[in-house]
mmCIF file of C-alpha atoms in Angstrom:
data_model
loop_
_atom_site.group_PDB
_atom_site.id
_atom_site.type_symbol
_atom_site.label_atom_id
_atom_site.label_comp_id
_atom_site.label_asym_id
_atom_site.label_seq_id
_atom_site.Cartn_x
_atom_site.Cartn_y
_atom_site.Cartn_z
ATOM 1 C CA MET A 1 -65.417 43.059 28.844
ATOM 2 C CA HIS A 2 -67.235 46.050 30.288
ATOM 3 C CA GLY A 3 -66.161 48.314 33.111
ATOM 4 C CA ASN A 4 -63.936 46.632 35.680
ATOM 5 C CA GLN A 5 -65.009 43.041 35.001
ATOM 6 C CA THR A 6 -61.430 42.015 34.129
ATOM 7 C CA HIS A 7 -60.244 43.328 37.466
ATOM 8 C CA ASP A 8 -63.153 41.628 39.259
ATOM 9 C CA TRP A 9 -62.358 38.103 38.084
ATOM 10 C CA LYS A 10 -58.625 38.537 38.636
ATOM 11 C CA GLN A 11 -59.271 39.776 42.143
ATOM 12 C CA ALA A 12 -61.649 36.875 42.778
ATOM 13 C CA VAL A 13 -58.921 34.428 41.779
ATOM 14 C CA ALA A 14 -56.391 36.221 43.974
ATOM 15 C CA ASP A 15 -58.758 36.222 46.961
ATOM 16 C CA ALA A 16 -59.824 32.587 46.591
ATOM 17 C CA ASP A 17 -58.558 29.862 48.862
ATOM 18 C CA PRO A 18 -55.709 28.257 46.861
ATOM 19 C CA PHE A 19 -56.891 24.818 47.974
ATOM 20 C CA ARG A 20 -60.027 25.254 45.875
ATOM 21 C CA SER A 21 -57.919 24.519 42.798
ATOM 22 C CA GLN A 22 -58.022 20.873 43.900
ATOM 23 C CA GLY A 23 -61.018 20.450 41.608
ATOM 24 C CA THR A 24 -58.606 20.457 38.670
ATOM 25 C CA THR A 25 -56.653 17.631 40.300
ATOM 26 C CA TYR A 26 -59.797 15.543 40.709
ATOM 27 C CA LEU A 27 -60.773 16.077 37.077
ATOM 28 C CA HIS A 28 -57.382 15.303 35.568
ATOM 29 C CA GLY A 29 -55.933 12.956 38.189
ATOM 30 C CA ASN A 30 -52.325 14.129 38.346
ATOM 31 C CA ARG A 31 -50.278 15.734 41.088
ATOM 32 C CA ALA A 32 -48.029 18.590 39.954
ATOM 33 C CA ASP A 33 -44.867 16.492 40.342
ATOM 34 C CA MET A 34 -46.354 13.376 38.743
ATOM 35 C CA PRO A 35 -45.712 12.477 35.106
ATOM 36 C CA GLY A 36 -48.703 13.349 32.971
ATOM 37 C CA GLY A 37 -47.499 14.678 29.646
ATOM 38 C CA GLU A 38 -49.009 14.020 26.247
ATOM 39 C CA GLU A 39 -46.654 11.121 25.507
ATOM 40 C CA GLU A 40 -47.597 9.320 28.719
ATOM 41 C CA ASN A 41 -51.286 9.978 28.119
ATOM 42 C CA MET A 42 -51.059 8.354 24.694
ATOM 43 C CA ILE A 43 -49.405 5.273 26.206
ATOM 44 C CA ARG A 44 -52.081 4.743 28.825
ATOM 45 C CA ASN A 45 -54.969 5.887 26.625
ATOM 46 C CA PRO A 46 -54.015 5.584 22.938
ATOM 47 C CA THR A 47 -57.560 6.256 21.702
ATOM 48 C CA GLY A 48 -57.663 9.671 23.348
ATOM 49 C CA ALA A 49 -60.994 8.861 25.000
ATOM 50 C CA VAL A 50 -61.893 11.640 27.453
ATOM 51 C CA VAL A 51 -63.291 8.998 29.824
ATOM 52 C CA TYR A 52 -60.864 6.201 30.572
ATOM 53 C CA PRO A 53 -62.253 2.855 29.307
ATOM 54 C CA ILE A 54 -63.341 -0.055 31.470
ATOM 55 C CA SER A 55 -61.107 -3.088 31.045
ATOM 56 C CA LEU A 56 -63.044 -6.205 32.049
ATOM 57 C CA ALA A 57 -60.411 -8.743 30.924
ATOM 58 C CA THR A 58 -59.254 -11.183 33.584
ATOM 59 C CA THR A 59 -56.056 -12.125 31.738
ATOM 60 C CA PHE A 60 -53.783 -10.364 29.251
ATOM 61 C CA LYS A 61 -52.035 -11.770 26.181
ATOM 62 C CA GLN A 62 -48.254 -12.103 26.443
ATOM 63 C CA LYS A 63 -45.766 -11.804 23.568
ATOM 64 C CA ASP A 64 -43.426 -14.199 25.353
ATOM 65 C CA PRO A 65 -44.078 -16.641 28.241
ATOM 66 C CA GLY A 66 -43.792 -14.970 31.613
ATOM 67 C CA ILE A 67 -43.399 -11.456 30.183
ATOM 68 C CA PRO A 68 -46.260 -9.129 31.275
ATOM 69 C CA THR A 69 -47.944 -6.919 28.685
ATOM 70 C CA CYS A 70 -47.415 -3.130 28.555
ATOM 71 C CA PRO A 71 -44.931 -2.547 31.397
ATOM 72 C CA ASN A 72 -44.585 1.038 30.107
ATOM 73 C CA ASP A 73 -48.275 1.785 30.795
ATOM 74 C CA PRO A 74 -48.269 4.178 33.797
ATOM 75 C CA ASN A 75 -51.404 2.497 35.121
ATOM 76 C CA SER A 76 -49.473 -0.759 35.508
ATOM 77 C CA PHE A 77 -46.868 0.974 37.709
ATOM 78 C CA GLY A 78 -44.045 -0.583 35.721
ATOM 79 C CA LEU A 79 -45.297 -4.135 36.260
ATOM 80 C CA GLY A 80 -47.303 -4.624 33.086
ATOM 81 C CA TYR A 81 -50.458 -6.737 32.954
ATOM 82 C CA GLU A 82 -50.896 -10.482 33.256
ATOM 83 C CA TYR A 83 -53.844 -11.160 35.570
ATOM 84 C CA SER A 84 -56.496 -8.670 36.657
ATOM 85 C CA ARG A 85 -56.137 -9.413 40.373
ATOM 86 C CA THR A 86 -52.480 -8.373 40.090
ATOM 87 C CA GLY A 87 -53.072 -5.345 37.915
ATOM 88 C CA ASN A 88 -55.893 -3.822 35.898
ATOM 89 C CA PRO A 89 -55.766 -0.673 33.710
ATOM 90 C CA THR A 90 -59.036 0.786 35.006
ATOM 91 C CA ARG A 91 -58.047 0.170 38.615
ATOM 92 C CA GLY A 92 -54.625 1.665 37.987
ATOM 93 C CA GLU A 93 -56.182 4.803 36.519
ATOM 94 C CA PHE A 94 -58.356 5.233 39.617
ATOM 95 C CA GLU A 95 -55.452 4.545 41.992
ATOM 96 C CA ARG A 96 -53.332 7.192 40.307
ATOM 97 C CA ALA A 97 -56.183 9.695 40.489
ATOM 98 C CA MET A 98 -56.714 8.987 44.205
ATOM 99 C CA ALA A 99 -52.999 9.336 44.945
ATOM 100 C CA ALA A 100 -53.125 12.774 43.333
ATOM 101 C CA ALA A 101 -56.267 13.691 45.286
ATOM 102 C CA GLU A 102 -54.555 12.830 48.586
ATOM 103 C CA ASN A 103 -51.325 14.503 47.450
ATOM 104 C CA ALA A 104 -49.581 11.157 47.923
ATOM 105 C CA LYS A 105 -47.226 9.273 45.624
ATOM 106 C CA TYR A 106 -49.060 5.950 45.798
ATOM 107 C CA CYS A 107 -52.527 4.478 46.243
ATOM 108 C CA VAL A 108 -53.709 0.880 46.527
ATOM 109 C CA ALA A 109 -57.403 0.091 46.063
ATOM 110 C CA PHE A 110 -59.359 -2.655 47.826
ATOM 111 C CA SER A 111 -62.824 -4.156 47.581
ATOM 112 C CA SER A 112 -64.057 -2.331 50.716
ATOM 113 C CA GLY A 113 -62.929 0.064 53.408
ATOM 114 C CA SER A 114 -62.712 -2.879 55.795
ATOM 115 C CA ALA A 115 -60.418 -4.709 53.369
ATOM 116 C CA ALA A 116 -58.201 -1.622 53.250
ATOM 117 C CA ILE A 117 -58.008 -1.586 57.055
ATOM 118 C CA SER A 118 -57.149 -5.279 57.059
ATOM 119 C CA ALA A 119 -54.355 -4.681 54.538
ATOM 120 C CA VAL A 120 -52.771 -2.080 56.816
ATOM 121 C CA VAL A 121 -52.893 -4.477 59.772
ATOM 122 C CA HIS A 122 -51.123 -7.084 57.609
ATOM 123 C CA LEU A 123 -48.101 -4.780 57.660
ATOM 124 C CA LEU A 124 -47.646 -5.779 61.317
ATOM 125 C CA SER A 125 -46.140 -8.907 62.859
ATOM 126 C CA HIS A 126 -47.271 -11.070 65.764
ATOM 127 C CA SER A 127 -46.774 -9.537 69.231
ATOM 128 C CA GLU A 128 -46.656 -5.980 67.879
ATOM 129 C CA ARG A 129 -49.255 -3.538 69.190
ATOM 130 C CA ILE A 130 -51.712 -0.998 67.817
ATOM 131 C CA LEU A 131 -52.562 2.223 69.630
ATOM 132 C CA CYS A 132 -56.002 3.245 68.378
ATOM 133 C CA VAL A 133 -58.101 6.357 68.965
ATOM 134 C CA ASP A 134 -60.824 5.559 71.505
ATOM 135 C CA ASP A 135 -63.745 6.905 69.461
ATOM 136 C CA VAL A 136 -63.505 4.915 66.252
ATOM 137 C CA TYR A 137 -65.797 3.533 63.562
ATOM 138 C CA GLY A 138 -67.655 0.492 64.909
ATOM 139 C CA GLY A 139 -66.463 -1.762 62.095
ATOM 140 C CA THR A 140 -62.826 -0.890 62.840
ATOM 141 C CA GLN A 141 -63.281 -1.393 66.573
ATOM 142 C CA ARG A 142 -65.037 -4.712 66.036
ATOM 143 C CA TYR A 143 -62.339 -5.923 63.643
ATOM 144 C CA PHE A 144 -59.577 -4.948 66.081
ATOM 145 C CA ARG A 145 -61.269 -6.490 69.130
ATOM 146 C CA LYS A 146 -62.890 -9.599 67.654
ATOM 147 C CA ILE A 147 -60.452 -10.618 64.919
ATOM 148 C CA VAL A 148 -57.039 -8.950 65.185
ATOM 149 C CA GLN A 149 -56.468 -9.436 68.920
ATOM 150 C CA PRO A 150 -57.626 -13.062 69.331
ATOM 151 C CA THR A 151 -56.383 -14.483 66.026
ATOM 152 C CA MET A 152 -53.266 -12.468 65.135
ATOM 153 C CA ASN A 153 -51.742 -11.984 68.596
ATOM 154 C CA ILE A 154 -51.674 -8.220 68.054
ATOM 155 C CA GLU A 155 -52.822 -6.220 71.063
ATOM 156 C CA VAL A 156 -54.965 -3.146 70.419
ATOM 157 C CA VAL A 157 -55.006 -0.354 73.016
ATOM 158 C CA PHE A 158 -57.574 2.467 72.804
ATOM 159 C CA ALA A 159 -56.641 5.995 73.881
ATOM 160 C CA ASP A 160 -57.887 9.585 73.731
ATOM 161 C CA PHE A 161 -55.738 11.135 70.986
ATOM 162 C CA THR A 162 -56.999 14.664 71.581
ATOM 163 C CA ASN A 163 -54.477 14.864 74.449
ATOM 164 C CA VAL A 164 -51.172 14.182 72.664
ATOM 165 C CA LYS A 165 -49.048 14.897 75.718
ATOM 166 C CA GLY A 166 -51.158 12.497 77.773
ATOM 167 C CA VAL A 167 -50.793 9.792 75.112
ATOM 168 C CA GLU A 168 -47.017 10.220 75.144
ATOM 169 C CA GLU A 169 -46.767 10.041 78.926
ATOM 170 C CA GLU A 170 -49.094 7.074 79.366
ATOM 171 C CA TYR A 171 -48.215 4.895 76.391
ATOM 172 C CA PHE A 172 -44.666 5.846 75.423
ATOM 173 C CA GLY A 173 -43.148 6.440 78.836
ATOM 174 C CA ASN A 174 -41.824 2.921 79.439
ATOM 175 C CA HIS A 175 -40.209 0.017 77.600
ATOM 176 C CA ASP A 176 -43.591 -1.353 76.481
ATOM 177 C CA HIS A 177 -43.824 1.418 73.894
ATOM 178 C CA GLU A 178 -41.238 -0.393 71.789
ATOM 179 C CA LYS A 179 -43.913 -2.913 70.824
ATOM 180 C CA PHE A 180 -46.262 -0.259 69.418
ATOM 181 C CA ARG A 181 -45.917 -0.452 65.658
ATOM 182 C CA LEU A 182 -49.037 1.391 64.489
ATOM 183 C CA MET A 183 -51.080 4.375 65.680
ATOM 184 C CA TRP A 184 -54.579 4.362 64.203
ATOM 185 C CA LEU A 185 -56.375 7.693 64.017
ATOM 186 C CA GLU A 186 -59.713 8.995 62.841
ATOM 187 C CA THR A 187 -60.127 12.749 62.775
ATOM 188 C CA PRO A 188 -62.914 13.745 62.964
ATOM 189 C CA THR A 189 -63.919 10.558 64.738
ATOM 190 C CA ASN A 190 -67.007 8.465 64.118
ATOM 191 C CA PRO A 191 -69.463 9.388 65.546
ATOM 192 C CA THR A 192 -68.601 12.091 68.121
ATOM 193 C CA LEU A 193 -66.403 14.141 65.751
ATOM 194 C CA LYS A 194 -63.403 14.500 68.050
ATOM 195 C CA ILE A 195 -60.458 16.088 66.271
ATOM 196 C CA SER A 196 -56.825 15.230 66.950
ATOM 197 C CA ASP A 197 -53.655 17.009 65.877
ATOM 198 C CA ILE A 198 -52.281 14.913 63.006
ATOM 199 C CA GLU A 199 -48.951 16.726 62.855
ATOM 200 C CA GLN A 200 -48.237 16.295 66.566
ATOM 201 C CA LEU A 201 -49.276 12.641 66.501
ATOM 202 C CA ALA A 202 -47.094 12.006 63.441
ATOM 203 C CA THR A 203 -44.126 13.484 65.300
ATOM 204 C CA LEU A 204 -44.877 11.320 68.332
ATOM 205 C CA ALA A 205 -45.290 8.189 66.205
ATOM 206 C CA HIS A 206 -42.064 8.657 64.262
ATOM 207 C CA LYS A 207 -40.148 9.508 67.418
ATOM 208 C CA ASN A 208 -41.135 6.054 68.712
ATOM 209 C CA ASN A 209 -40.605 4.099 65.494
ATOM 210 C CA CYS A 210 -44.349 3.882 64.878
ATOM 211 C CA LEU A 211 -46.462 4.291 61.764
ATOM 212 C CA LEU A 212 -49.346 6.762 61.810
ATOM 213 C CA ALA A 213 -52.434 5.701 59.847
ATOM 214 C CA VAL A 214 -55.247 8.219 59.410
ATOM 215 C CA ASP A 215 -58.759 7.241 58.352
ATOM 216 C CA ASN A 216 -59.700 10.354 56.375
ATOM 217 C CA THR A 217 -63.192 9.205 55.338
ATOM 218 C CA PHE A 218 -65.147 11.810 57.316
ATOM 219 C CA CYS A 219 -63.223 14.781 55.886
ATOM 220 C CA SER A 220 -62.495 13.436 52.400
ATOM 221 C CA PRO A 221 -59.307 14.428 50.566
ATOM 222 C CA TYR A 222 -60.934 17.749 49.753
ATOM 223 C CA PHE A 223 -61.121 18.992 53.326
ATOM 224 C CA GLN A 224 -58.024 17.365 54.854
ATOM 225 C CA SER A 225 -54.584 16.235 53.650
ATOM 226 C CA PRO A 226 -53.013 13.923 56.267
ATOM 227 C CA VAL A 227 -49.958 13.129 54.098
ATOM 228 C CA ASN A 228 -49.029 16.807 54.160
ATOM 229 C CA LEU A 229 -49.171 16.674 57.972
ATOM 230 C CA GLY A 230 -46.877 13.660 58.310
ATOM 231 C CA ALA A 231 -49.215 10.651 58.170
ATOM 232 C CA ASP A 232 -47.608 7.492 56.796
ATOM 233 C CA LEU A 233 -50.859 5.921 55.609
ATOM 234 C CA VAL A 234 -54.214 7.453 54.672
ATOM 235 C CA ILE A 235 -57.270 5.211 54.514
ATOM 236 C CA HIS A 236 -60.661 5.881 52.953
ATOM 237 C CA SER A 237 -63.932 4.132 52.611
ATOM 238 C CA VAL A 238 -64.456 5.149 48.987
ATOM 239 C CA THR A 239 -68.066 4.022 49.463
ATOM 240 C CA LYS A 240 -68.823 7.323 51.179
ATOM 241 C CA TYR A 241 -67.868 10.779 49.912
ATOM 242 C CA ILE A 242 -65.411 9.845 47.173
ATOM 243 C CA ASN A 243 -67.798 7.694 45.135
ATOM 244 C CA GLY A 244 -70.725 9.727 46.372
ATOM 245 C CA HIS A 245 -73.595 7.917 44.667
ATOM 246 C CA SER A 246 -74.381 4.947 46.935
ATOM 247 C CA ASP A 247 -73.552 2.372 44.278
ATOM 248 C CA VAL A 248 -69.968 1.270 45.047
ATOM 249 C CA VAL A 249 -68.306 -0.448 48.016
ATOM 250 C CA MET A 250 -64.557 0.164 48.015
ATOM 251 C CA GLY A 251 -61.551 1.239 50.097
ATOM 252 C CA ILE A 252 -58.110 2.697 49.454
ATOM 253 C CA VAL A 253 -54.784 3.199 51.212
ATOM 254 C CA CYS A 254 -52.516 6.083 50.167
ATOM 255 C CA THR A 255 -48.876 6.620 51.132
ATOM 256 C CA ASP A 256 -45.722 8.505 50.200
ATOM 257 C CA ASN A 257 -43.522 5.643 51.403
ATOM 258 C CA ALA A 258 -42.235 3.414 48.590
ATOM 259 C CA ASP A 259 -41.513 0.463 50.907
ATOM 260 C CA LEU A 260 -44.997 0.555 52.431
ATOM 261 C CA TYR A 261 -46.463 0.827 48.946
ATOM 262 C CA LYS A 262 -44.623 -2.285 47.767
ATOM 263 C CA GLN A 263 -45.830 -4.219 50.810
ATOM 264 C CA LEU A 264 -49.411 -3.054 50.312
ATOM 265 C CA ARG A 265 -49.318 -3.942 46.634
ATOM 266 C CA PHE A 266 -48.076 -7.432 47.556
ATOM 267 C CA ILE A 267 -50.841 -7.766 50.170
ATOM 268 C CA GLN A 268 -53.442 -6.575 47.657
ATOM 269 C CA ASN A 269 -52.403 -9.259 45.209
ATOM 270 C CA GLY A 270 -51.884 -11.978 47.805
ATOM 271 C CA ILE A 271 -55.185 -11.526 49.633
ATOM 272 C CA GLY A 272 -57.044 -10.697 46.443
ATOM 273 C CA ALA A 273 -59.494 -8.193 47.927
ATOM 274 C CA VAL A 274 -59.540 -6.041 44.785
ATOM 275 C CA PRO A 275 -62.379 -3.872 43.457
ATOM 276 C CA SER A 276 -63.953 -4.641 40.102
ATOM 277 C CA PRO A 277 -62.993 -2.530 37.061
ATOM 278 C CA PHE A 278 -66.562 -1.264 36.799
ATOM 279 C CA ASP A 279 -66.543 -0.111 40.432
ATOM 280 C CA CYS A 280 -63.236 1.665 39.789
ATOM 281 C CA TYR A 281 -64.800 3.438 36.827
ATOM 282 C CA LEU A 282 -67.787 4.545 38.928
ATOM 283 C CA ALA A 283 -65.629 5.718 41.826
ATOM 284 C CA HIS A 284 -63.375 7.662 39.462
ATOM 285 C CA ARG A 285 -66.438 9.330 38.010
ATOM 286 C CA GLY A 286 -67.579 10.255 41.510
ATOM 287 C CA LEU A 287 -64.164 11.693 42.391
ATOM 288 C CA LYS A 288 -64.471 14.220 39.576
ATOM 289 C CA THR A 289 -67.330 16.001 41.358
ATOM 290 C CA LEU A 290 -66.038 15.572 44.928
ATOM 291 C CA HIS A 291 -65.020 19.217 45.276
ATOM 292 C CA ILE A 292 -68.444 20.474 44.201
ATOM 293 C CA ARG A 293 -70.358 18.073 46.436
ATOM 294 C CA MET A 294 -68.191 18.712 49.497
ATOM 295 C CA GLU A 295 -68.549 22.482 49.245
ATOM 296 C CA ALA A 296 -72.346 22.240 49.019
ATOM 297 C CA ALA A 297 -72.635 19.628 51.779
ATOM 298 C CA ALA A 298 -70.404 21.550 54.188
ATOM 299 C CA ARG A 299 -72.206 24.811 53.575
ATOM 300 C CA ASN A 300 -75.584 23.225 54.283
ATOM 301 C CA ALA A 301 -74.303 21.239 57.262
ATOM 302 C CA HIS A 302 -72.997 24.404 58.892
ATOM 303 C CA ALA A 303 -76.401 26.073 58.518
ATOM 304 C CA ILE A 304 -78.177 23.046 60.003
ATOM 305 C CA ALA A 305 -75.718 22.834 62.896
ATOM 306 C CA LEU A 306 -76.316 26.492 63.765
ATOM 307 C CA PHE A 307 -80.078 25.920 63.647
ATOM 308 C CA LEU A 308 -79.879 22.830 65.868
ATOM 309 C CA GLU A 309 -77.633 24.591 68.370
ATOM 310 C CA SER A 310 -80.256 27.299 68.860
ATOM 311 C CA HIS A 311 -83.189 24.868 69.113
ATOM 312 C CA LYS A 312 -84.740 24.321 72.546
ATOM 313 C CA GLY A 313 -85.257 20.628 71.823
ATOM 314 C CA VAL A 314 -81.522 19.999 71.392
ATOM 315 C CA THR A 315 -79.113 19.699 74.325
ATOM 316 C CA LYS A 316 -75.813 19.481 72.430
ATOM 317 C CA VAL A 317 -74.545 19.744 68.851
ATOM 318 C CA LEU A 318 -71.176 18.429 67.702
ATOM 319 C CA TYR A 319 -69.918 19.997 64.482
ATOM 320 C CA PRO A 320 -66.319 21.159 63.917
ATOM 321 C CA GLY A 321 -67.495 24.399 62.321
ATOM 322 C CA LEU A 322 -69.223 25.557 65.505
ATOM 323 C CA VAL A 323 -67.225 27.720 67.907
ATOM 324 C CA SER A 324 -68.651 25.519 70.682
ATOM 325 C CA HIS A 325 -66.842 22.435 69.338
ATOM 326 C CA PRO A 326 -63.983 21.530 71.744
ATOM 327 C CA GLN A 327 -61.426 21.367 68.922
ATOM 328 C CA HIS A 328 -62.841 24.122 66.694
ATOM 329 C CA ASP A 329 -59.552 26.037 66.498
ATOM 330 C CA LEU A 330 -57.647 22.886 65.576
ATOM 331 C CA ALA A 331 -60.198 22.122 62.853
ATOM 332 C CA LYS A 332 -59.692 25.611 61.403
ATOM 333 C CA ARG A 333 -55.931 25.119 61.365
ATOM 334 C CA GLN A 334 -55.763 21.509 60.188
ATOM 335 C CA GLN A 335 -58.674 21.151 57.779
ATOM 336 C CA HIS A 336 -59.595 22.998 54.596
ATOM 337 C CA GLY A 337 -63.259 22.974 55.626
ATOM 338 C CA PHE A 338 -65.495 21.607 58.372
ATOM 339 C CA GLY A 339 -67.183 18.769 56.489
ATOM 340 C CA ALA A 340 -70.802 17.610 56.523
ATOM 341 C CA MET A 341 -71.003 15.413 59.627
ATOM 342 C CA ILE A 342 -73.253 16.459 62.486
ATOM 343 C CA THR A 343 -73.988 14.708 65.777
ATOM 344 C CA PHE A 344 -76.666 16.136 68.055
ATOM 345 C CA TYR A 345 -78.386 15.146 71.299
ATOM 346 C CA CYS A 346 -82.147 15.582 71.623
ATOM 347 C CA VAL A 347 -83.954 16.512 74.809
ATOM 348 C CA GLY A 348 -85.415 13.381 76.376
ATOM 349 C CA ASN A 349 -84.880 9.693 75.786
ATOM 350 C CA ARG A 350 -85.084 7.284 72.860
ATOM 351 C CA THR A 351 -88.817 7.835 72.478
ATOM 352 C CA GLN A 352 -88.427 11.596 72.039
ATOM 353 C CA ALA A 353 -85.506 11.119 69.669
ATOM 354 C CA SER A 354 -87.577 8.722 67.577
ATOM 355 C CA ILE A 355 -90.324 11.344 67.270
ATOM 356 C CA VAL A 356 -87.757 13.856 65.997
ATOM 357 C CA LEU A 357 -86.496 11.359 63.433
ATOM 358 C CA LYS A 358 -89.956 10.607 62.101
ATOM 359 C CA LYS A 359 -90.605 14.306 61.539
ATOM 360 C CA VAL A 360 -87.477 14.849 59.459
ATOM 361 C CA ARG A 361 -88.355 15.416 55.812
ATOM 362 C CA SER A 362 -86.226 14.188 52.875
ATOM 363 C CA ARG A 363 -84.447 11.661 55.044
ATOM 364 C CA LYS A 364 -83.364 8.072 54.688
ATOM 365 C CA ILE A 365 -82.749 5.958 57.789
ATOM 366 C CA GLU A 366 -79.675 3.830 57.161
ATOM 367 C CA ILE A 367 -77.331 1.380 58.832
ATOM 368 C CA GLY A 368 -74.343 2.714 56.913
ATOM 369 C CA LEU A 369 -72.918 6.103 56.138
ATOM 370 C CA ILE A 370 -73.776 6.153 52.446
ATOM 371 C CA MET A 371 -73.099 9.466 50.772
ATOM 372 C CA ALA A 372 -75.158 10.728 47.897
ATOM 373 C CA SER A 373 -74.603 13.970 46.042
ATOM 374 C CA ARG A 374 -74.602 17.008 48.368
ATOM 375 C CA CYS A 375 -75.436 14.767 51.306
ATOM 376 C CA ILE A 376 -75.371 15.610 55.001
ATOM 377 C CA PHE A 377 -74.988 12.941 57.671
ATOM 378 C CA ILE A 378 -76.609 13.422 61.071
ATOM 379 C CA PHE A 379 -76.143 11.032 63.980
ATOM 380 C CA ILE A 380 -78.641 10.820 66.870
ATOM 381 C CA PRO A 381 -76.916 9.063 69.800
ATOM 382 C CA GLN A 382 -80.131 8.141 71.628
ATOM 383 C CA LEU A 383 -81.189 6.054 68.616
ATOM 384 C CA ASN A 384 -77.768 5.032 67.335
ATOM 385 C CA THR A 385 -79.273 6.072 64.005
ATOM 386 C CA LEU A 386 -78.007 7.816 60.905
ATOM 387 C CA ILE A 387 -80.009 10.310 58.897
ATOM 388 C CA HIS A 388 -78.928 10.615 55.296
ATOM 389 C CA SER A 389 -80.390 13.603 53.482
ATOM 390 C CA PRO A 390 -79.544 13.594 49.760
ATOM 391 C CA ARG A 391 -81.495 16.759 48.998
ATOM 392 C CA SER A 392 -79.900 18.935 51.662
#
């Protein structure tokens, strides 16, 4: 090397955010304390293929009746293989990679984000209650209000989680709090990007014998690690950032709790809402570039948010990276980055907002939040419309 180039790269490594090394985790799919030596790799992948193969088999041959095949394969989690709904090598490989990405011990994959949410609710019993953040994804809110409450006898109460002290006083200040079994949190929320203190809410939940579930879809594992902050369950719609190519519908639940994991695995098998092996392969492929896509998307989103905030045709911009965001300081402390979600309010009514939308270049108008590579999501409240810009 010439001159001080050796010093330059060493200094760059020393100055870098240590969280940026997560890219290695996404590529290799192992947490530091997880087994992943050469011997284990040869058991789960004896061919040495650098891309884990897709196993499309529905059933697996047994040496003896009732004895599952390959119980020593790490991707079978000690259970071996007998029927693909119960366990599949390609799904197991993806689940292990996602557990590492969320810095959790366990992950259970489902056929959609909604199926993952449903699996978490199945951890509850009749007459128990859910305390849910008031600004929550419409599909979650609809499921809670229209299905869980009337058919499962589980009451769902919606509250503003940004005020933790207020939540404690109002909902845990009397004997009724004993029935709360689950606190459901999104942070940032969909679509107004409210941010709540995960660590404080985890403390409150555990103090009252409650589970804290965090939907981490909007941040992705790259920009936020709820397990590290005390969350019991972390939920993702893999369809969005993790897969990242608009060609897979899937959901996951991650946890550090062995008992919850066993229950979720039983629910996964019993309900049967499992993703296909091919979808698991695609999602795993997408995970390997998550760190690159999130960095680019967040960088561009921040620039757009600053532009919108200074524009005379915009009355308000909600983006955690802006100093004007009500929970900006919390976002800086809790997240590893500000993400790529933007909500802004146009001057005028629906007609004016529609004109703005039609003038946006490189946009796709969508009903769902479907993330492509380096994508930014913008929500316009007056239109209840998403803009998805894959070239941003």
